Amino acid sequence: MPPAQSWQGFPAQGPPQAYASGPGGPRQPKRGKVIALSAIAVAVVAAVTVTAVVLLGGDESGGDAARGNGQPPGEAGIPAYEPENTAEAHSTAEWDQPLPLPVDTECAWTDDAMPDMERLGFARAGVSGTGCQFIKQDENTVVQVRTYQPYNEVTQDSQLMEPVEVAGLTGRKYDFGYSEDSTHCSVELDVRSLGSLAVDGYARDDGGDRDAHCDMALSAAEALAARYVPLAGGTPHPDAPQGPPDDALAGGTACDVVGTSVVYFGISSEGGRQESDERGDLCRFEEGDLSLDALVTAESTGLAGLPATEGATVTETSLGPLPLRTEQTPDRCVVSAEFGNGQVLSLDLGSTAGEAGPATCLAGRVVLAETALSALGAL
């Protein structure tokens, strides 16, 4: 297992990273069929407490905010998802693109990218417990590349949080450093795939200048996007997986399959109740005002064999290579992905009070993406 970051020890591994958008803190290893190779170390950061109001649409004073799942006003009675800060927000674009880079921690792909990185002044590539690195001649100045997490809403404190556009891709630059003197800078791009493209710029000795590290991270992100991201004119690395294994859902229980991915809906993975019905295997979660039911279908008949919610607004898109169906009502959201063998992972999300929020379906999509990445050995 990679060495864990700590309050004082993170520079060698990279700057502090985002929590999964939930109250559980650093994630734990997954269980069962879709266990990944090892748990990527996630920094212990000072985060804003994530409460049900984030997902269910209430304001912090307990008043009634607009409730819905991100559809235009009037569609199924669901208002639009309108975040105050676009840099912190969920992606609302369709995630129909391939992964640009491998999601393992071996970092063999860095040899292919080294010519571009040499033009930016980097002398060699390296590997850490939290990503693939390019290191300058001083052995102190580093950019670190991370490809193993979905683009997710940010709900924690930051020293810097601004929207960016790089090579035609939208994203954010941020610093989750522990003090105002932090010189770290990270850039995360929504490449419209299962995982985002994130680049951290920093000095191992905590020195340097944040603006310079932001420029360095932005330049590295632009070079990598131009080389590997189709929407930026690139071609995915030949070792980049184009989807989870066809049988990723086979043989494990629903609780095994979703593992710790449910923290992206603000729910701890420890309380899942294993059940089953005529459709297949179930794992039910309730925490605070939130509820999530995960279903792994027994039959391999695809989305066509799983009836949609009666009266819901149904949208059929894709999640990377996987067919994706979203069913939205004012009360619940169901997001379902069809895997290669025809089995379906379906998440029914909402609240124990029977209400859904502006980000409910978007958070559900993140949970599905995280589960698919886990099946690839990303976490």
Short mmCIF file of C-alpha atoms in Angstrom, two decimals:
data_model
loop_
_atom_site.label_atom_id
_atom_site.label_comp_id
_atom_site.label_asym_id
_atom_site.label_seq_id
_atom_site.Cartn_x
_atom_site.Cartn_y
_atom_site.Cartn_z
CA MET A 1 0.00 0.00 0.00
CA PRO A 2 1.37 3.47 -0.82
CA PRO A 3 2.56 5.57 2.11
CA ALA A 4 -0.20 7.72 3.55
CA GLN A 5 0.12 11.48 3.52
CA SER A 6 0.11 13.33 6.80
CA TRP A 7 -0.30 16.87 8.06
CA GLN A 8 3.45 17.45 7.95
CA GLY A 9 4.57 14.86 5.44
CA PHE A 10 2.63 15.56 2.25
CA PRO A 11 5.18 17.46 0.10
CA ALA A 12 7.04 14.33 -1.05
CA GLN A 13 3.75 12.80 -2.21
CA GLY A 14 2.10 15.97 -3.51
CA PRO A 15 -0.28 18.68 -2.36
CA PRO A 16 -3.41 17.89 -0.36
CA GLN A 17 -6.19 16.44 -2.51
CA ALA A 18 -9.95 16.75 -2.46
CA TYR A 19 -12.18 14.67 -0.28
CA ALA A 20 -14.74 12.54 -1.97
CA SER A 21 -17.80 14.76 -1.57
CA GLY A 22 -19.01 13.20 1.64
CA PRO A 23 -18.39 13.39 5.37
CA GLY A 24 -16.20 10.34 5.70
CA GLY A 25 -12.70 11.81 5.33
CA PRO A 26 -9.98 9.80 3.57
CA ARG A 27 -11.28 6.83 1.66
CA GLN A 28 -10.61 3.23 2.59
CA PRO A 29 -9.74 0.23 0.43
CA LYS A 30 -12.66 -1.24 -1.49
CA ARG A 31 -13.93 -4.77 -1.00
CA GLY A 32 -14.91 -7.65 -3.24
CA LYS A 33 -14.83 -8.17 -7.00
CA VAL A 34 -14.04 -4.57 -7.89
CA ILE A 35 -11.30 -4.07 -5.32
CA ALA A 36 -8.53 -2.07 -6.91
CA LEU A 37 -4.81 -2.66 -6.61
CA SER A 38 -4.44 -0.46 -3.53
CA ALA A 39 -5.95 2.58 -1.88
CA ILE A 40 -4.43 5.80 -3.20
CA ALA A 41 -3.28 7.96 -0.31
CA VAL A 42 -5.56 10.96 0.18
CA ALA A 43 -4.39 13.89 2.29
CA VAL A 44 -6.06 14.70 5.58
CA VAL A 45 -7.42 18.16 4.86
CA ALA A 46 -9.50 20.74 6.68
CA ALA A 47 -12.81 20.31 4.90
CA VAL A 48 -16.17 22.00 5.11
CA THR A 49 -18.61 19.53 6.62
CA VAL A 50 -20.78 18.11 3.88
CA THR A 51 -24.39 17.93 4.98
CA ALA A 52 -27.59 16.80 3.36
CA VAL A 53 -28.42 20.35 2.29
CA VAL A 54 -25.72 20.09 -0.41
CA LEU A 55 -27.44 17.17 -2.12
CA LEU A 56 -31.03 17.78 -1.18
CA GLY A 57 -31.27 21.40 -2.19
CA GLY A 58 -31.96 23.16 1.12
CA ASP A 59 -30.05 26.27 2.14
CA GLU A 60 -27.76 26.32 5.18
CA SER A 61 -30.38 28.05 7.31
CA GLY A 62 -32.80 25.20 6.68
CA GLY A 63 -34.98 27.13 4.24
CA ASP A 64 -36.45 25.73 1.06
CA ALA A 65 -34.13 26.08 -1.90
CA ALA A 66 -35.00 24.89 -5.38
CA ARG A 67 -35.17 21.10 -5.48
CA GLY A 68 -34.39 18.96 -8.48
CA ASN A 69 -31.79 16.99 -10.39
CA GLY A 70 -30.26 19.39 -12.85
CA GLN A 71 -32.91 19.49 -15.57
CA PRO A 72 -34.27 22.74 -17.04
CA PRO A 73 -37.08 24.38 -15.02
CA GLY A 74 -40.44 22.80 -15.67
CA GLU A 75 -39.10 19.46 -16.88
CA ALA A 76 -40.55 16.86 -14.52
CA GLY A 77 -40.94 19.70 -12.01
CA ILE A 78 -37.18 19.77 -11.47
CA PRO A 79 -35.32 23.11 -11.38
CA ALA A 80 -31.88 23.55 -12.91
CA TYR A 81 -28.62 22.87 -11.16
CA GLU A 82 -27.22 26.38 -10.70
CA PRO A 83 -24.11 26.38 -8.48
CA GLU A 84 -22.89 29.68 -7.07
CA ASN A 85 -19.24 28.94 -7.88
CA THR A 86 -18.69 27.17 -11.20
CA ALA A 87 -15.14 26.23 -10.21
CA GLU A 88 -16.49 24.11 -7.35
CA ALA A 89 -19.39 22.63 -9.32
CA HIS A 90 -20.21 19.25 -10.74
CA SER A 91 -19.67 18.75 -14.43
CA THR A 92 -22.97 18.88 -16.32
CA ALA A 93 -21.50 17.74 -19.66
CA GLU A 94 -22.06 14.24 -20.99
CA TRP A 95 -19.17 11.94 -20.05
CA ASP A 96 -18.99 10.18 -23.39
CA GLN A 97 -15.23 10.32 -23.98
CA PRO A 98 -12.52 7.67 -23.55
CA LEU A 99 -10.00 7.78 -20.73
CA PRO A 100 -6.91 9.60 -22.01
CA LEU A 101 -4.31 7.86 -19.83
CA PRO A 102 -3.86 4.65 -17.84
CA VAL A 103 -5.28 4.76 -14.34
CA ASP A 104 -2.76 2.46 -12.68
CA THR A 105 0.09 3.62 -10.47
CA GLU A 106 2.95 2.13 -12.50
CA CYS A 107 3.24 5.28 -14.64
CA ALA A 108 4.83 3.54 -17.63
CA TRP A 109 3.04 6.03 -19.89
CA THR A 110 5.34 8.86 -18.72
CA ASP A 111 8.08 7.69 -21.12
CA ASP A 112 5.80 8.52 -24.02
CA ALA A 113 5.05 12.00 -22.62
CA MET A 114 8.64 12.84 -21.71
CA PRO A 115 9.49 14.75 -24.94
CA ASP A 116 6.66 17.21 -24.24
CA MET A 117 7.66 17.51 -20.61
CA GLU A 118 11.32 18.10 -21.53
CA ARG A 119 10.21 21.09 -23.60
CA LEU A 120 8.64 22.44 -20.40
CA GLY A 121 11.90 22.03 -18.50
CA PHE A 122 11.40 18.70 -16.77
CA ALA A 123 14.39 16.37 -16.53
CA ARG A 124 12.91 13.01 -15.58
CA ALA A 125 9.76 11.12 -14.64
CA GLY A 126 8.99 9.49 -11.31
CA VAL A 127 6.33 7.64 -9.35
CA SER A 128 4.79 8.51 -5.98
CA GLY A 129 2.03 7.01 -3.89
CA THR A 130 -0.43 9.55 -5.25
CA GLY A 131 0.42 9.94 -8.92
CA CYS A 132 2.89 10.05 -11.79
CA GLN A 133 5.50 12.78 -11.55
CA PHE A 134 7.70 14.90 -13.80
CA ILE A 135 10.63 16.41 -11.95
CA LYS A 136 12.94 19.29 -12.84
CA GLN A 137 16.72 19.19 -12.64
CA ASP A 138 16.73 20.68 -9.14
CA GLU A 139 14.94 17.52 -7.86
CA ASN A 140 12.61 19.86 -5.98
CA THR A 141 10.16 21.25 -8.53
CA VAL A 142 7.48 18.76 -9.52
CA VAL A 143 4.26 18.32 -11.42
CA GLN A 144 2.20 15.30 -10.45
CA VAL A 145 -0.47 13.79 -12.72
CA ARG A 146 -3.56 12.04 -11.34
CA THR A 147 -6.12 10.22 -13.48
CA TYR A 148 -7.89 7.98 -10.97
CA GLN A 149 -10.81 10.09 -9.72
CA PRO A 150 -13.98 11.41 -11.37
CA TYR A 151 -14.53 15.15 -11.76
CA ASN A 152 -16.59 15.91 -8.68
CA GLU A 153 -18.16 18.81 -6.85
CA VAL A 154 -15.77 20.41 -4.33
CA THR A 155 -17.18 21.03 -0.87
CA GLN A 156 -14.12 21.81 1.23
CA ASP A 157 -12.14 24.90 2.17
CA SER A 158 -9.44 26.04 -0.22
CA GLN A 159 -6.81 28.75 -0.39
CA LEU A 160 -7.50 29.11 -4.13
CA MET A 161 -10.48 28.07 -6.26
CA GLU A 162 -10.92 29.52 -9.76
CA PRO A 163 -12.38 28.25 -13.06
CA VAL A 164 -9.97 27.63 -15.93
CA GLU A 165 -10.12 26.68 -19.59
CA VAL A 166 -7.21 24.69 -20.98
CA ALA A 167 -7.01 23.44 -24.57
CA GLY A 168 -10.75 24.01 -24.88
CA LEU A 169 -11.49 21.97 -21.73
CA THR A 170 -13.19 23.47 -18.69
CA GLY A 171 -11.89 22.88 -15.19
CA ARG A 172 -10.56 24.48 -12.04
CA LYS A 173 -7.34 25.52 -10.37
CA TYR A 174 -7.15 25.22 -6.61
CA ASP A 175 -5.00 24.89 -3.52
CA PHE A 176 -6.14 22.84 -0.53
CA GLY A 177 -3.05 23.84 1.45
CA TYR A 178 -3.35 24.10 5.19
CA SER A 179 -2.27 27.74 5.49
CA GLU A 180 -2.46 31.01 3.57
CA ASP A 181 1.27 30.66 2.91
CA SER A 182 0.78 27.50 0.85
CA THR A 183 2.53 27.60 -2.52
CA HIS A 184 0.82 24.57 -4.07
CA CYS A 185 -1.42 24.76 -7.12
CA SER A 186 -3.48 22.03 -8.74
CA VAL A 187 -5.33 22.05 -12.06
CA GLU A 188 -8.18 19.62 -12.74
CA LEU A 189 -9.79 19.31 -16.17
CA ASP A 190 -13.14 17.79 -17.02
CA VAL A 191 -12.14 15.56 -19.93
CA ARG A 192 -15.71 14.21 -20.04
CA SER A 193 -14.62 10.68 -19.20
CA LEU A 194 -14.81 8.36 -16.21
CA GLY A 195 -11.87 10.14 -14.62
CA SER A 196 -10.59 13.69 -14.73
CA LEU A 197 -7.08 14.87 -15.66
CA ALA A 198 -5.49 16.53 -12.63
CA VAL A 199 -2.02 18.09 -12.41
CA ASP A 200 -0.42 19.29 -9.17
CA GLY A 201 2.38 21.86 -9.26
CA TYR A 202 4.55 22.25 -6.16
CA ALA A 203 8.00 22.28 -4.61
CA ARG A 204 9.02 19.39 -2.39
CA ASP A 205 10.45 21.81 0.17
CA ASP A 206 7.20 23.86 0.19
CA GLY A 207 9.07 26.79 -1.33
CA GLY A 208 8.51 28.74 -4.50
CA ASP A 209 5.53 30.78 -5.57
CA ARG A 210 1.93 29.65 -5.99
CA ASP A 211 1.38 31.67 -9.17
CA ALA A 212 4.47 30.11 -10.73
CA HIS A 213 3.29 26.65 -9.71
CA CYS A 214 -0.14 27.38 -11.22
CA ASP A 215 1.51 28.39 -14.51
CA MET A 216 3.60 25.22 -14.42
CA ALA A 217 0.58 23.00 -13.73
CA LEU A 218 -1.47 24.73 -16.44
CA SER A 219 1.33 24.30 -19.01
CA ALA A 220 1.72 20.62 -18.15
CA ALA A 221 -2.05 20.07 -18.28
CA GLU A 222 -2.23 21.76 -21.67
CA ALA A 223 0.60 19.64 -23.08
CA LEU A 224 -0.90 16.39 -21.78
CA ALA A 225 -4.39 17.32 -23.00
CA ALA A 226 -3.11 18.18 -26.48
CA ARG A 227 -1.32 14.84 -26.65
CA TYR A 228 -3.89 12.48 -25.08
CA VAL A 229 -7.38 14.05 -24.81
CA PRO A 230 -9.51 13.71 -27.98
CA LEU A 231 -11.52 16.88 -27.27
CA ALA A 232 -8.22 18.79 -27.24
CA GLY A 233 -6.98 17.18 -30.46
CA GLY A 234 -5.07 14.34 -28.82
CA THR A 235 -5.14 10.55 -29.00
CA PRO A 236 -5.55 8.40 -25.87
CA HIS A 237 -2.45 6.53 -24.79
CA PRO A 238 -2.56 2.97 -26.19
CA ASP A 239 -2.49 1.55 -22.65
CA ALA A 240 -5.46 3.64 -21.50
CA PRO A 241 -8.33 1.27 -20.67
CA GLN A 242 -11.49 1.92 -22.62
CA GLY A 243 -13.85 0.57 -20.00
CA PRO A 244 -14.12 -1.67 -16.96
CA PRO A 245 -13.98 -5.45 -17.44
CA ASP A 246 -17.15 -6.81 -18.99
CA ASP A 247 -17.70 -9.06 -15.97
CA ALA A 248 -16.89 -6.43 -13.32
CA LEU A 249 -20.31 -6.94 -11.69
CA ALA A 250 -20.21 -10.72 -11.75
CA GLY A 251 -19.65 -12.77 -8.63
CA GLY A 252 -19.76 -10.01 -6.03
CA THR A 253 -22.56 -8.63 -3.90
CA ALA A 254 -23.97 -5.14 -4.50
CA CYS A 255 -22.23 -3.95 -1.32
CA ASP A 256 -18.93 -5.33 -2.64
CA VAL A 257 -19.44 -3.63 -5.99
CA VAL A 258 -20.13 -0.09 -4.79
CA GLY A 259 -17.64 -0.37 -1.94
CA THR A 260 -16.60 3.06 -0.69
CA SER A 261 -17.86 4.82 -3.85
CA VAL A 262 -21.02 5.81 -1.98
CA VAL A 263 -19.04 8.47 -0.07
CA TYR A 264 -19.51 10.59 -3.19
CA PHE A 265 -23.16 10.79 -2.16
CA GLY A 266 -22.29 11.75 1.39
CA ILE A 267 -22.87 8.26 2.80
CA SER A 268 -20.47 6.03 4.71
CA SER A 269 -19.87 2.62 3.17
CA GLU A 270 -20.03 0.87 6.53
CA GLY A 271 -23.82 0.82 6.87
CA GLY A 272 -24.87 -1.03 3.73
CA ARG A 273 -27.60 -3.66 4.26
CA GLN A 274 -27.35 -6.64 1.94
CA GLU A 275 -30.71 -7.69 0.44
CA SER A 276 -32.10 -9.11 -2.78
CA ASP A 277 -35.28 -9.10 -4.82
CA GLU A 278 -36.48 -10.49 -8.13
CA ARG A 279 -34.25 -8.07 -10.04
CA GLY A 280 -30.98 -9.06 -8.37
CA ASP A 281 -28.70 -8.22 -5.47
CA LEU A 282 -29.28 -5.04 -3.40
CA CYS A 283 -27.30 -2.94 -0.96
CA ARG A 284 -29.31 -0.32 0.95
CA PHE A 285 -27.77 2.72 2.63
CA GLU A 286 -29.34 5.34 4.89
CA GLU A 287 -27.38 8.06 6.66
CA GLY A 288 -28.89 11.23 8.03
CA ASP A 289 -31.40 12.45 5.46
CA LEU A 290 -29.79 10.56 2.57
CA SER A 291 -30.67 7.18 1.13
CA LEU A 292 -29.11 5.14 -1.67
CA ASP A 293 -30.10 1.71 -2.97
CA ALA A 294 -27.56 -0.06 -5.18
CA LEU A 295 -28.84 -2.85 -7.43
CA VAL A 296 -26.75 -5.34 -9.43
CA THR A 297 -29.06 -7.16 -11.79
CA ALA A 298 -29.04 -10.95 -11.84
CA GLU A 299 -29.93 -11.12 -15.53
CA SER A 300 -27.64 -9.99 -18.33
CA THR A 301 -30.38 -8.33 -20.35
CA GLY A 302 -29.01 -4.78 -20.20
CA LEU A 303 -30.95 -1.61 -19.58
CA ALA A 304 -33.75 -2.89 -21.80
CA GLY A 305 -34.44 -5.62 -19.24
CA LEU A 306 -34.72 -3.20 -16.31
CA PRO A 307 -37.94 -1.14 -16.49
CA ALA A 308 -37.57 2.59 -15.96
CA THR A 309 -39.31 4.41 -13.11
CA GLU A 310 -42.93 5.11 -13.98
CA GLY A 311 -43.55 8.81 -14.60
CA ALA A 312 -39.86 9.74 -14.59
CA THR A 313 -38.10 11.91 -17.13
CA VAL A 314 -35.76 9.42 -18.79
CA THR A 315 -32.49 10.40 -20.45
CA GLU A 316 -30.22 7.93 -22.24
CA THR A 317 -26.59 8.96 -22.63
CA SER A 318 -23.29 7.25 -21.86
CA LEU A 319 -20.70 7.01 -19.12
CA GLY A 320 -17.46 6.55 -21.00
CA PRO A 321 -18.12 3.34 -22.98
CA LEU A 322 -21.07 2.29 -20.81
CA PRO A 323 -24.70 2.99 -21.79
CA LEU A 324 -26.21 5.23 -19.09
CA ARG A 325 -29.85 5.85 -18.22
CA THR A 326 -31.02 8.62 -15.90
CA GLU A 327 -34.56 8.61 -14.47
CA GLN A 328 -35.57 11.82 -12.70
CA THR A 329 -38.54 12.65 -10.53
CA PRO A 330 -38.92 15.35 -7.89
CA ASP A 331 -38.58 12.62 -5.25
CA ARG A 332 -35.78 10.36 -6.46
CA CYS A 333 -33.13 9.90 -9.10
CA VAL A 334 -32.14 6.56 -10.59
CA VAL A 335 -28.90 6.29 -12.58
CA SER A 336 -28.10 2.97 -14.25
CA ALA A 337 -25.06 1.80 -16.24
CA GLU A 338 -24.94 -1.30 -18.43
CA PHE A 339 -21.70 -3.26 -18.28
CA GLY A 340 -20.23 -5.33 -21.09
CA ASN A 341 -21.80 -8.64 -20.06
CA GLY A 342 -25.29 -7.11 -19.94
CA GLN A 343 -25.52 -6.76 -16.18
CA VAL A 344 -26.63 -3.37 -14.86
CA LEU A 345 -25.53 -1.39 -11.82
CA SER A 346 -28.44 0.84 -10.83
CA LEU A 347 -28.41 3.47 -8.07
CA ASP A 348 -31.65 4.85 -6.61
CA LEU A 349 -30.79 8.06 -4.75
CA GLY A 350 -32.71 10.61 -2.72
CA SER A 351 -33.64 11.36 0.85
CA THR A 352 -35.45 9.52 3.59
CA ALA A 353 -38.03 12.32 3.42
CA GLY A 354 -38.75 11.56 -0.23
CA GLU A 355 -36.98 14.54 -1.76
CA ALA A 356 -34.24 14.85 -4.34
CA GLY A 357 -31.90 17.79 -4.75
CA PRO A 358 -30.32 19.80 -7.56
CA ALA A 359 -27.18 17.65 -7.60
CA THR A 360 -28.68 14.23 -6.89
CA CYS A 361 -28.35 12.72 -10.37
CA LEU A 362 -24.96 14.32 -10.91
CA ALA A 363 -23.68 12.85 -7.65
CA GLY A 364 -25.10 9.47 -8.66
CA ARG A 365 -23.17 9.60 -11.92
CA VAL A 366 -19.98 10.29 -9.96
CA VAL A 367 -20.64 7.22 -7.79
CA LEU A 368 -21.04 5.10 -10.93
CA ALA A 369 -17.84 6.53 -12.44
CA GLU A 370 -15.93 5.87 -9.24
CA THR A 371 -17.15 2.27 -9.22
CA ALA A 372 -16.08 1.79 -12.84
CA LEU A 373 -12.65 3.27 -12.11
CA SER A 374 -12.31 0.93 -9.16
CA ALA A 375 -12.98 -2.01 -11.46
CA LEU A 376 -10.03 -0.80 -13.54
CA GLY A 377 -7.73 -0.95 -10.54
CA ALA A 378 -7.62 2.84 -10.17
CA LEU A 379 -8.05 3.10 -6.41
#
